[in-house]
XYZ file of N, CA and C in Angstrom:
771
model
N 1.142 -1.332 0.113
C -0.133 -0.062 0.157
C 0.818 1.038 0.176
N 2.068 1.093 0.916
C 2.689 2.661 0.794
C 2.883 2.819 -0.671
N 3.778 1.812 -1.405
C 4.472 1.960 -2.542
C 3.167 2.506 -3.466
N 2.198 2.016 -3.195
C 0.849 2.219 -4.371
C 0.468 3.653 -4.129
N 0.610 4.079 -2.823
C -0.102 5.504 -2.270
C 0.897 6.565 -3.022
N 2.424 6.215 -2.542
C 3.254 7.065 -3.174
C 3.247 7.114 -4.743
N 3.146 5.864 -5.684
C 2.840 6.134 -6.915
C 1.519 7.129 -7.209
N 0.538 7.021 -6.451
C -0.688 7.714 -7.163
C -0.360 9.017 -6.639
N 0.446 9.584 -5.638
C 0.619 10.621 -5.108
C 1.794 11.293 -6.880
N 2.628 10.819 -7.248
C 3.366 11.060 -7.794
C 2.292 11.156 -9.785
N 1.746 10.274 -9.581
C 0.391 10.294 -10.829
C 0.300 11.444 -11.041
N -0.847 12.058 -9.644
C -2.066 13.224 -9.521
C -1.042 14.282 -9.515
N -0.001 14.348 -9.362
C 0.961 15.705 -9.556
C 1.210 15.871 -11.093
N 1.313 14.576 -11.452
C 1.880 15.119 -13.266
C 0.286 15.450 -13.675
N -0.691 14.791 -13.467
C -1.778 14.999 -14.192
C -2.684 16.266 -13.394
N -2.347 16.924 -12.569
C -3.100 17.965 -11.869
C -2.483 18.805 -11.366
N -1.247 18.724 -11.176
C 0.009 19.841 -10.461
C -0.616 19.751 -8.620
N -1.521 19.088 -8.165
C -1.848 19.329 -7.146
C -0.746 18.107 -6.453
N -0.039 18.877 -5.305
C 1.084 17.924 -4.630
C 0.290 17.601 -3.647
N -0.167 15.944 -3.220
C -0.292 15.176 -1.910
C 0.187 15.216 -0.851
N 1.624 14.966 -1.510
C 2.472 14.804 0.053
C 2.390 15.999 0.685
N 1.923 17.330 0.171
C 1.713 18.363 1.304
C 0.758 18.247 2.036
N -0.125 17.162 2.123
C -1.023 16.967 3.437
C -0.567 15.835 3.952
N -1.551 15.992 5.450
C -0.932 14.994 6.295
C -1.555 13.434 5.726
N -0.339 12.897 5.797
C -0.781 11.447 5.236
C -1.950 10.309 5.005
N -1.410 10.150 6.937
C -2.954 9.301 7.114
C -4.332 10.120 7.047
N -4.451 11.200 7.145
C -5.752 12.142 6.858
C -6.112 11.785 5.342
N -5.115 12.190 4.483
C -5.379 12.471 3.216
C -5.782 11.179 2.777
N -4.887 10.013 3.112
C -5.106 8.413 2.694
C -6.455 8.108 2.789
N -7.515 8.604 4.265
C -8.740 7.968 4.705
C -9.587 8.531 3.937
N -9.382 10.022 3.462
C -10.340 10.893 2.670
C -10.565 10.203 1.456
N -9.084 9.816 0.810
C -9.242 9.038 -0.678
C -9.819 7.850 -0.778
N -9.632 6.809 0.269
C -10.134 5.746 0.673
C -11.664 5.409 0.571
N -12.162 6.543 1.535
C -13.724 6.615 1.599
C -14.263 6.857 0.048
N -13.482 7.802 -0.932
C -14.104 7.995 -2.008
C -14.148 7.456 -2.913
N -12.678 6.246 -2.741
C -12.980 5.787 -3.653
C -13.670 4.157 -3.493
N -13.851 3.863 -2.533
C -14.601 2.828 -2.010
C -16.005 3.152 -2.128
N -16.734 4.399 -2.213
C -17.874 4.836 -2.544
C -17.977 4.280 -3.867
N -16.940 4.762 -4.589
C -17.316 4.266 -6.251
C -16.747 2.764 -6.475
N -16.996 2.051 -5.749
C -16.745 0.824 -5.728
C -15.073 0.140 -6.555
N -14.264 1.103 -6.374
C -12.541 0.651 -6.926
C -11.825 0.074 -5.121
N -10.845 -0.882 -5.464
C -10.176 -1.569 -4.679
C -8.905 -1.229 -4.330
N -8.523 -0.019 -4.960
C -6.953 0.319 -4.670
C -6.944 1.636 -5.579
N -5.594 2.236 -5.080
C -5.345 3.241 -5.663
C -5.093 3.358 -7.040
N -4.286 2.750 -7.474
C -4.285 2.456 -8.939
C -5.503 2.303 -9.625
N -6.278 1.395 -9.268
C -7.868 1.379 -10.399
C -8.740 2.768 -9.877
N -8.809 3.544 -8.896
C -8.652 4.862 -8.734
C -8.189 6.004 -9.394
N -7.015 5.624 -9.916
C -6.259 6.788 -10.265
C -6.456 6.810 -12.094
N -6.691 5.310 -12.379
C -6.726 5.037 -13.734
C -8.437 5.719 -14.413
N -9.360 5.879 -13.197
C -10.551 6.317 -13.703
C -10.482 7.761 -13.459
N -9.811 8.064 -12.567
C -9.584 9.870 -12.522
C -8.746 10.503 -13.831
N -8.754 9.551 -14.794
C -7.443 10.001 -15.861
C -8.670 9.897 -17.211
N -9.896 9.111 -16.980
C -10.362 8.815 -18.423
C -12.226 9.289 -17.832
N -12.329 9.487 -16.847
C -13.574 9.997 -16.422
C -13.435 11.434 -15.916
N -14.405 12.298 -16.664
C -13.981 13.690 -15.960
C -14.758 13.848 -14.509
N -16.000 13.028 -14.856
C -16.709 13.445 -13.239
C -15.755 12.846 -12.207
N -15.221 11.588 -12.343
C -14.337 11.236 -11.592
C -13.339 12.388 -10.639
N -12.984 12.950 -11.959
C -11.931 13.806 -11.835
C -12.166 14.963 -11.071
N -13.282 15.666 -11.243
C -13.932 16.616 -10.848
C -14.393 16.252 -8.822
N -14.783 15.234 -8.576
C -14.918 14.934 -7.769
C -13.609 14.971 -6.712
N -12.856 14.231 -7.098
C -11.283 14.617 -6.728
C -11.211 15.843 -6.258
N -11.355 16.582 -7.741
C -10.225 17.691 -7.163
C -11.534 18.710 -6.378
N -12.632 18.712 -6.181
C -13.623 19.034 -5.263
C -13.298 18.838 -3.996
N -12.763 17.673 -3.788
C -12.543 17.329 -2.661
C -11.244 17.763 -1.740
N -10.317 17.721 -2.851
C -9.189 19.049 -2.382
C -9.007 19.888 -2.065
N -10.113 20.952 -2.468
C -10.520 22.095 -2.217
C -10.985 22.388 -1.213
N -11.041 22.877 -0.139
C -11.644 23.222 0.675
C -12.433 24.298 1.128
N -11.704 25.534 0.166
C -11.881 26.824 0.223
C -13.280 27.034 -0.423
N -14.523 27.826 -0.263
C -15.618 28.386 -0.632
C -15.180 29.578 -1.859
N -15.221 29.316 -2.799
C -15.030 30.508 -3.701
C -16.053 30.297 -4.989
N -16.255 31.908 -5.851
C -16.616 31.274 -6.950
C -16.876 32.492 -7.436
N -16.899 32.605 -9.037
C -16.677 34.025 -10.056
C -17.721 34.849 -9.761
N -17.276 36.222 -9.938
C -18.109 37.222 -9.566
C -19.086 37.203 -8.261
N -17.966 36.537 -7.387
C -18.713 36.551 -5.907
C -19.552 38.008 -5.710
N -20.547 38.218 -4.979
C -21.117 39.307 -4.770
C -21.307 40.113 -5.837
N -21.762 40.018 -6.731
C -21.963 40.613 -8.205
C -21.802 41.942 -8.715
N -22.948 42.513 -7.392
C -22.797 43.807 -7.408
C -22.019 44.771 -7.167
N -20.714 43.853 -6.273
C -19.407 44.795 -6.499
C -18.668 44.701 -7.228
N -18.487 43.899 -7.928
C -17.652 43.832 -9.063
C -18.660 44.662 -10.264
N -20.085 44.913 -10.246
C -20.049 46.115 -11.208
C -19.499 47.102 -10.842
N -19.561 47.364 -9.426
C -19.269 48.824 -9.189
C -17.314 48.972 -9.509
N -16.793 47.854 -9.772
C -15.414 48.101 -10.069
C -15.372 48.087 -11.191
N -16.045 47.441 -12.296
C -16.034 47.474 -13.520
C -16.779 48.869 -14.098
N -17.652 49.331 -13.393
C -18.379 50.787 -13.995
C -17.727 52.138 -13.329
N -17.345 52.173 -12.021
C -16.738 52.980 -11.758
C -14.872 53.093 -10.779
N -14.684 51.770 -10.385
C -13.331 52.058 -10.094
C -12.104 51.864 -10.829
N -12.575 50.633 -11.666
C -11.460 50.952 -12.941
C -11.338 51.802 -13.850
N -12.590 52.416 -14.389
C -12.244 53.492 -15.275
C -11.560 54.768 -14.660
N -11.975 54.696 -13.744
C -11.083 56.064 -12.800
C -9.609 55.257 -12.647
N -9.504 54.401 -12.536
C -7.750 54.069 -12.311
C -7.091 54.009 -14.005
N -8.118 53.827 -14.536
C -7.506 53.912 -16.130
C -7.349 54.671 -17.044
N -8.010 55.948 -16.198
C -8.062 57.523 -16.705
C -6.611 57.954 -16.703
N -6.062 57.378 -15.656
C -4.294 57.500 -15.668
C -3.173 57.416 -15.899
N -3.853 55.785 -16.173
C -2.503 54.817 -16.792
C -3.648 53.734 -17.356
N -2.680 53.369 -18.707
C -3.358 52.478 -19.668
C -3.192 50.796 -19.115
N -1.792 50.961 -18.235
C -1.871 48.975 -17.937
C -1.479 49.764 -16.200
N -2.755 48.800 -15.279
C -2.441 48.424 -14.014
C -1.635 47.732 -13.412
N -1.168 47.788 -12.284
C -0.288 47.368 -11.465
C -1.539 46.731 -10.679
N -1.880 45.079 -10.711
C -2.764 44.669 -9.537
C -2.618 43.536 -9.394
N -3.053 43.190 -8.188
C -2.937 42.236 -7.162
C -4.116 41.665 -6.256
N -4.176 40.330 -6.463
C -5.104 39.518 -6.224
C -4.611 38.475 -5.059
N -4.818 39.239 -3.689
C -4.080 38.613 -2.158
C -4.832 37.675 -1.521
N -4.389 36.349 -1.263
C -5.237 35.717 -0.837
C -6.216 34.783 -1.996
N -6.061 34.522 -3.113
C -6.809 34.564 -4.265
C -7.397 32.868 -4.222
N -7.330 32.166 -3.183
C -7.791 30.832 -3.270
C -7.566 30.086 -4.672
N -8.638 29.433 -4.894
C -8.640 28.762 -6.502
C -8.756 29.401 -7.170
N -8.592 30.870 -7.535
C -8.234 31.538 -8.683
C -9.437 31.856 -9.522
N -10.757 32.147 -8.759
C -12.257 32.573 -9.334
C -11.817 34.033 -9.219
N -11.255 34.285 -8.324
C -11.242 36.064 -7.933
C -10.647 36.447 -9.352
N -8.982 36.275 -8.996
C -8.484 36.721 -10.470
C -8.653 36.991 -11.777
N -9.146 35.176 -12.129
C -9.791 35.673 -13.168
C -11.196 36.529 -13.341
N -11.798 36.266 -12.460
C -13.417 37.249 -12.469
C -12.614 38.796 -12.905
N -11.483 39.446 -12.278
C -11.314 40.347 -12.370
C -10.385 40.708 -14.193
N -9.581 39.750 -14.582
C -9.171 39.695 -15.779
C -10.207 39.504 -16.961
N -11.334 39.225 -16.698
C -12.543 38.893 -17.362
C -13.443 40.160 -17.602
N -13.334 40.834 -16.252
C -13.839 42.384 -16.583
C -13.101 43.326 -17.244
N -11.873 43.314 -16.770
C -10.763 44.098 -17.122
C -10.849 44.296 -19.125
N -11.087 42.898 -19.521
C -11.138 43.022 -20.847
C -12.013 43.125 -21.528
N -13.198 43.878 -20.991
C -14.115 44.491 -21.499
C -13.640 46.180 -21.301
N -12.399 46.427 -21.040
C -12.173 47.526 -20.713
C -10.938 48.197 -21.574
N -9.972 47.304 -21.414
C -8.355 47.071 -22.320
C -8.134 46.027 -23.073
N -7.567 45.992 -23.911
C -6.933 44.810 -24.783
C -6.202 43.710 -23.901
N -6.586 42.641 -24.228
C -5.743 41.252 -23.002
C -4.384 41.557 -22.889
N -3.907 42.251 -23.801
C -2.486 42.054 -23.632
C -1.650 43.188 -22.894
N -2.862 44.243 -22.225
C -2.197 45.231 -21.490
C -2.690 44.441 -19.510
N -3.286 43.046 -19.774
C -3.357 42.891 -18.577
C -2.533 41.962 -17.828
N -2.067 42.558 -16.532
C -1.533 41.488 -15.863
C -1.549 41.503 -14.817
N -2.050 40.285 -13.629
C -2.319 40.271 -12.755
C -1.667 39.290 -11.751
N -1.315 39.819 -10.762
C -0.271 38.598 -9.649
C -1.343 37.896 -8.620
N -1.460 37.127 -8.396
C -2.443 36.245 -7.348
C -1.448 35.330 -6.525
N -1.907 35.767 -5.205
C -1.056 34.911 -4.364
C -1.844 34.209 -3.376
N -1.165 33.030 -2.508
C -2.040 32.614 -1.417
C -0.904 31.518 -1.108
N -1.037 31.362 0.221
C -0.638 30.257 1.252
C -0.339 28.701 0.925
N -1.385 28.187 0.393
C -1.919 27.108 0.274
C -1.113 26.901 -1.332
N -0.501 26.007 -1.370
C 0.240 25.226 -2.907
C -0.713 24.563 -3.563
N -1.639 23.823 -2.976
C -2.802 22.765 -3.311
C -3.536 23.793 -4.157
N -4.213 25.237 -3.338
C -5.104 25.974 -3.904
C -4.800 26.566 -5.449
N -3.269 27.051 -5.081
C -2.652 27.175 -6.056
C -2.751 26.921 -7.433
N -2.216 25.305 -7.243
C -2.424 24.332 -8.342
C -3.709 24.050 -9.103
N -4.622 24.095 -8.265
C -5.716 24.263 -8.614
C -6.535 25.394 -9.784
N -5.486 26.485 -9.135
C -6.212 27.624 -9.643
C -5.717 27.438 -11.229
N -4.102 27.229 -11.075
C -2.996 26.974 -12.541
C -4.145 26.072 -13.135
N -4.842 24.857 -12.712
C -5.366 24.144 -13.545
C -6.470 24.717 -14.259
N -7.021 25.633 -13.856
C -8.414 26.174 -14.138
C -9.348 25.766 -14.728
N -9.816 24.944 -13.617
C -11.201 23.743 -14.316
C -12.180 23.787 -13.286
N -13.468 24.146 -12.829
C -14.323 24.136 -12.178
C -15.542 23.797 -12.160
N -16.318 23.687 -11.131
C -17.490 23.032 -11.219
C -18.340 23.904 -11.670
N -19.662 23.395 -12.557
C -20.582 24.422 -12.592
C -21.055 25.276 -11.615
N -21.436 24.867 -10.117
C -21.592 25.693 -9.190
C -20.931 27.241 -9.046
N -19.752 26.983 -9.624
C -18.717 28.222 -9.007
C -18.894 29.403 -10.061
N -19.909 28.948 -11.076
C -20.343 29.709 -12.226
C -21.669 30.394 -12.231
N -22.296 30.090 -11.087
C -23.772 30.531 -10.692
C -23.944 32.220 -11.113
N -22.664 32.944 -10.849
C -22.976 34.440 -11.147
C -22.548 35.022 -12.293
N -21.963 34.321 -13.090
C -21.200 34.718 -14.584
C -21.950 35.034 -15.393
N -21.836 36.190 -15.995
C -22.905 36.568 -17.192
C -22.930 35.665 -18.154
N -23.716 35.455 -18.675
C -23.834 34.361 -20.226
C -23.383 34.642 -21.031
N -23.101 35.973 -21.425
C -21.781 36.350 -22.673
C -20.324 36.051 -22.007
N -20.113 36.160 -20.755
C -18.865 35.825 -20.414
C -18.378 34.574 -20.277
N -19.581 33.732 -19.798
C -19.651 32.184 -19.814
C -19.042 31.553 -21.351
N -19.765 32.066 -22.405
C -19.969 31.775 -23.572
C -18.078 32.237 -23.978
N -17.924 33.354 -23.884
C -16.461 33.825 -24.806
C -15.090 33.441 -23.620
N -15.173 32.826 -22.401
C -14.086 32.299 -21.720
C -14.186 31.296 -21.380
N -14.963 30.553 -21.126
C -15.008 29.069 -20.723
C -15.721 27.720 -21.388
N -14.900 26.702 -21.337
C -15.128 25.511 -22.310
C -15.942 24.825 -21.460
N -16.940 23.958 -21.774
C -17.313 22.906 -21.100
C -17.065 21.429 -21.041
N -16.500 20.736 -21.056
C -15.822 19.416 -20.205
C -16.724 18.854 -19.401
N -17.351 17.883 -19.801
C -18.523 16.988 -19.030
C -19.575 17.868 -18.601
N -18.965 17.878 -16.686
C -19.778 18.389 -15.774
C -18.616 19.531 -14.884
N -17.754 19.766 -16.015
C -17.298 21.176 -15.001
C -16.504 21.882 -16.428
N -15.798 23.244 -16.476
C -15.537 24.340 -16.885
C -13.891 24.521 -16.983
N -13.599 24.877 -18.016
C -12.508 25.192 -18.331
C -12.091 26.751 -18.370
N -11.138 27.228 -17.927
C -11.196 28.484 -18.369
C -10.363 28.672 -19.264
N -10.557 29.997 -20.300
C -10.156 29.839 -21.727
C -8.585 30.458 -21.560
N -7.436 29.638 -22.272
C -6.274 30.112 -21.728
C -5.514 31.459 -22.009
N -6.151 32.441 -22.920
C -5.831 33.419 -23.017
C -6.160 34.472 -21.579
N -7.271 34.027 -21.167
C -7.401 34.541 -19.848
C -6.460 34.062 -18.345
N -5.954 32.809 -18.433
C -5.077 31.855 -17.459
C -4.076 32.535 -17.932
N -3.521 33.311 -19.079
C -1.855 33.816 -19.295
C -1.889 35.332 -18.639
N -2.798 36.036 -18.297
C -3.567 36.755 -17.823
C -2.730 36.683 -16.276
N -2.845 35.851 -15.643
C -2.475 35.925 -14.342
C -1.482 35.198 -13.728
N -0.531 35.296 -13.230
C 0.869 34.804 -12.203
C 0.542 34.509 -11.118
N 0.411 32.924 -10.862
C 0.058 32.253 -9.548
C 1.431 32.322 -8.753
N 1.753 32.796 -7.374
C 2.746 32.742 -6.937
C 2.358 32.584 -5.096
N 2.916 31.623 -4.604
C 3.160 31.421 -2.903
C 3.492 32.805 -2.031
N 2.544 32.832 -1.060
C 2.796 33.740 -0.244
C 2.230 33.842 1.113
N 2.928 34.125 2.026
C 2.520 34.411 3.540
C 1.996 35.848 3.459
N 0.917 36.235 3.744
C 0.653 37.722 4.283
C 1.068 38.211 5.385
N 1.362 37.717 6.513
C 1.521 37.823 7.382
C 3.019 38.183 7.692
N 3.828 37.111 7.063
C 5.127 37.312 7.138
C 6.153 37.947 6.094
N 5.782 37.413 4.983
C 6.331 38.045 3.534
C 6.502 39.410 3.313
N 7.129 40.053 2.715
C 7.142 41.395 2.142
C 6.133 41.402 0.998
N 5.488 42.815 0.800
C 4.652 43.134 -0.026
C 5.764 43.877 -1.419
N 5.289 43.419 -2.197
C 5.560 44.515 -3.740
C 4.832 45.702 -3.368
N 5.476 46.712 -4.257
C 4.798 48.334 -4.083
C 4.461 48.662 -4.977
N 3.645 50.057 -5.140
C 3.354 50.498 -6.197
C 2.240 50.035 -7.252
N 1.152 49.310 -6.308
C 0.360 48.723 -6.710
C -1.108 49.873 -7.129
N -1.605 49.611 -8.261
C -3.009 50.844 -8.360
C -4.017 49.816 -7.778
N -4.412 48.429 -7.804
C -5.620 47.964 -7.381
C -5.120 46.619 -6.415
N -5.584 46.556 -5.312
C -5.477 45.269 -4.649
C -6.796 44.799 -4.279
N -7.077 43.359 -4.616
C -7.871 43.062 -3.845
C -7.647 41.706 -2.882
N -8.258 41.885 -1.621
C -8.253 40.740 -0.917
C -9.638 40.713 0.106
N -10.536 39.672 -0.381
C -11.686 39.661 -0.189
C -11.982 38.483 0.733
N -12.796 38.329 2.123
C -13.345 37.645 2.584
C -12.256 36.565 3.467
N -11.338 37.215 3.537
C -10.086 36.553 4.249
C -9.599 37.088 5.381
N -9.909 38.302 5.589
C -9.439 39.073 6.808
C -10.177 38.619 7.928
N -11.592 38.659 7.948
C -12.151 38.181 9.060
C -11.729 36.842 10.003
N -10.716 36.276 9.328
C -10.289 35.060 9.604
C -8.995 35.162 10.905
N -8.778 36.803 10.566
C -7.376 36.752 11.563
C -8.167 37.782 12.571
N -6.869 37.708 13.630
C -7.507 38.674 14.895
C -7.313 40.005 14.765
N -7.589 41.032 15.256
C -7.427 42.738 15.214
C -5.880 42.847 15.025
N -5.286 42.110 15.919
C -4.048 42.865 15.633
C -3.123 42.421 13.925
N -3.552 41.352 14.091
C -3.188 41.147 12.590
C -3.439 41.865 11.345
N -4.676 42.324 11.666
C -5.777 42.806 10.551
C -5.020 43.943 10.399
N -4.626 44.658 11.605
C -3.897 46.326 11.553
C -2.724 46.205 10.989
N -2.126 44.886 11.052
C -0.724 44.780 10.567
C -0.768 44.772 8.987
N -2.097 43.999 8.930
C -1.872 43.873 7.403
C -2.653 45.280 6.426
N -3.798 45.876 7.005
C -4.378 46.994 6.656
C -2.820 48.061 6.399
N -1.908 47.978 7.419
C -0.899 48.842 7.368
C -0.058 48.438 5.710
N 0.711 46.871 5.893
C 1.149 46.606 4.827
C 0.256 46.853 3.713
N -0.721 46.594 3.038
C -1.638 46.679 2.023
C -1.859 48.396 1.709
N -1.797 49.420 2.828
C -1.361 50.573 2.048
C -0.305 51.045 1.834
N 0.636 50.270 2.586
C 2.024 51.013 2.047
C 2.362 50.187 0.829
N 1.818 48.902 0.169
C 2.110 48.835 -1.092
C 1.075 49.092 -2.309
N 0.257 50.331 -1.903
C -0.582 50.905 -2.856
C 0.144 52.509 -3.343
N 0.351 52.500 -4.598
C 0.612 53.809 -4.622
C -0.505 55.129 -4.471
N -0.259 56.234 -4.089
C -1.295 56.988 -3.680
C -2.359 56.963 -4.837
N -3.194 57.062 -4.761
C -4.566 56.904 -5.248
C -4.725 55.792 -6.013
N -3.959 54.933 -5.467
C -4.511 53.352 -5.527
C -5.746 52.555 -4.910
N -6.315 51.407 -5.414
C -7.561 51.106 -4.611
C -7.172 49.555 -4.394
N -7.864 49.534 -2.591
C -7.829 48.590 -1.812
C -9.615 48.374 -1.851
N -9.798 46.878 -2.334
C -11.323 46.502 -2.330
C -11.307 45.362 -1.384
N -12.270 44.704 -0.595
C -12.230 44.074 0.551
C -13.475 43.640 0.411
N -13.795 42.592 1.133
C -14.792 41.402 1.220
C -16.413 42.362 1.648
N -17.410 41.638 1.759
C -18.664 42.028 2.289
C -19.112 41.877 3.743
N -18.012 41.494 4.168
C -17.890 41.557 6.013
C -16.802 41.995 6.645
N -16.604 43.119 5.596
C -14.749 43.259 6.256
C -14.593 44.905 5.987
N -15.893 45.760 5.927
C -15.729 46.980 6.227
C -14.681 47.705 7.187
N -13.622 48.676 6.729
C -12.618 49.369 7.454
C -13.421 50.326 8.079
N -13.856 50.278 9.476
C -14.254 51.035 10.097
C -13.565 52.663 10.671
N -12.086 52.539 10.272
C -11.171 53.787 10.826
C -10.259 53.773 9.622
N -10.601 54.316 8.185
C -9.886 54.270 7.464
C -9.002 54.626 7.054
N -9.049 56.079 7.558
C -8.224 57.296 8.257
C -6.663 56.808 8.797
N -6.477 55.870 9.733
C -6.033 55.024 10.571
C -5.033 54.703 9.307
N -5.038 54.186 8.473
C -4.147 53.370 7.545
C -4.038 54.341 5.807
N -4.010 55.382 5.961
C -4.129 56.562 4.914
C -5.011 56.240 3.853
N -6.337 55.689 4.034
C -7.272 55.262 3.230
C -8.721 55.951 3.272
N -9.295 56.351 2.310
C -10.503 57.411 2.167
C -11.795 56.262 1.476
N -12.918 56.257 1.845
C -13.894 55.432 1.570
C -14.414 56.479 0.355
N -14.601 55.259 -1.342
C -15.011 55.926 -2.519
C -16.049 54.986 -2.655
N -16.362 53.756 -1.995
C -17.421 52.926 -2.377
C -17.708 52.027 -1.181
N -18.877 51.598 -0.727
C -18.808 50.245 0.021
C -17.735 49.010 -0.371
N -16.819 49.298 0.745
C -15.516 48.094 0.435
C -14.708 48.554 -0.404
N -14.476 49.482 -0.949
C -13.483 50.221 -1.937
C -13.273 51.077 -1.640
N -11.576 51.217 -1.108
C -10.857 52.232 -0.384
C -9.704 52.887 -1.122
N -9.574 54.187 -0.868
C -8.473 54.999 -1.654
C -7.443 55.342 -1.232
N -5.919 54.527 -1.490
C -4.803 54.993 -1.097
C -4.990 57.231 -0.981
N -4.467 57.773 0.029
C -4.421 58.947 0.285
C -2.990 59.503 -0.502
């Protein structure tokens, strides 16, 4: 069994880019064993064979590897404000924006941003940095395959233009994928790049202590250029924006003074 599981780990990394060796072995084995036994397999070899040939089994596997809850165009009204008000304001003074999607999880957020930006500028002008602490969610993001429920909020014309349906999941268009660079980063410990025009960090800060939040607001503020914008999640309103050199320009949008 140990050798067979190691072989399974290597095969899955080759197929999906996900490194199962990064997970606690006992927990991961139990989780996968219950998954394949439910489908009537008797070994990791049998399971891998079906993952390779059956999109439904692959999608179920990918789904279980990702605990993070994310979707495209999450809180769609806020993305509309971004598209119709925030981005045109930023693009008025710069043709090419420096953008960062922090704690990007499985990639829905930076890909959404690239799709929205493509309505305003040529794809060749779009470059987005997307970071997360978890290498496995980054591998998922780079793969660019999502279950249908992740696309619930995606406008039909965008779905047709930038997604390809494969069995019961959707693959993000390669042109959009090329616009996003994924990197591993620890928000609390690592240094941030400087001079961003737009930083998006949504539905993450709620998991931090007040002390950690203060530190991150200061780091994000220092990372933005004057006039740059910080976009947070719908439960993450900053009640004292001036403390971090921010001013509120719309609900959940803050401009660096």
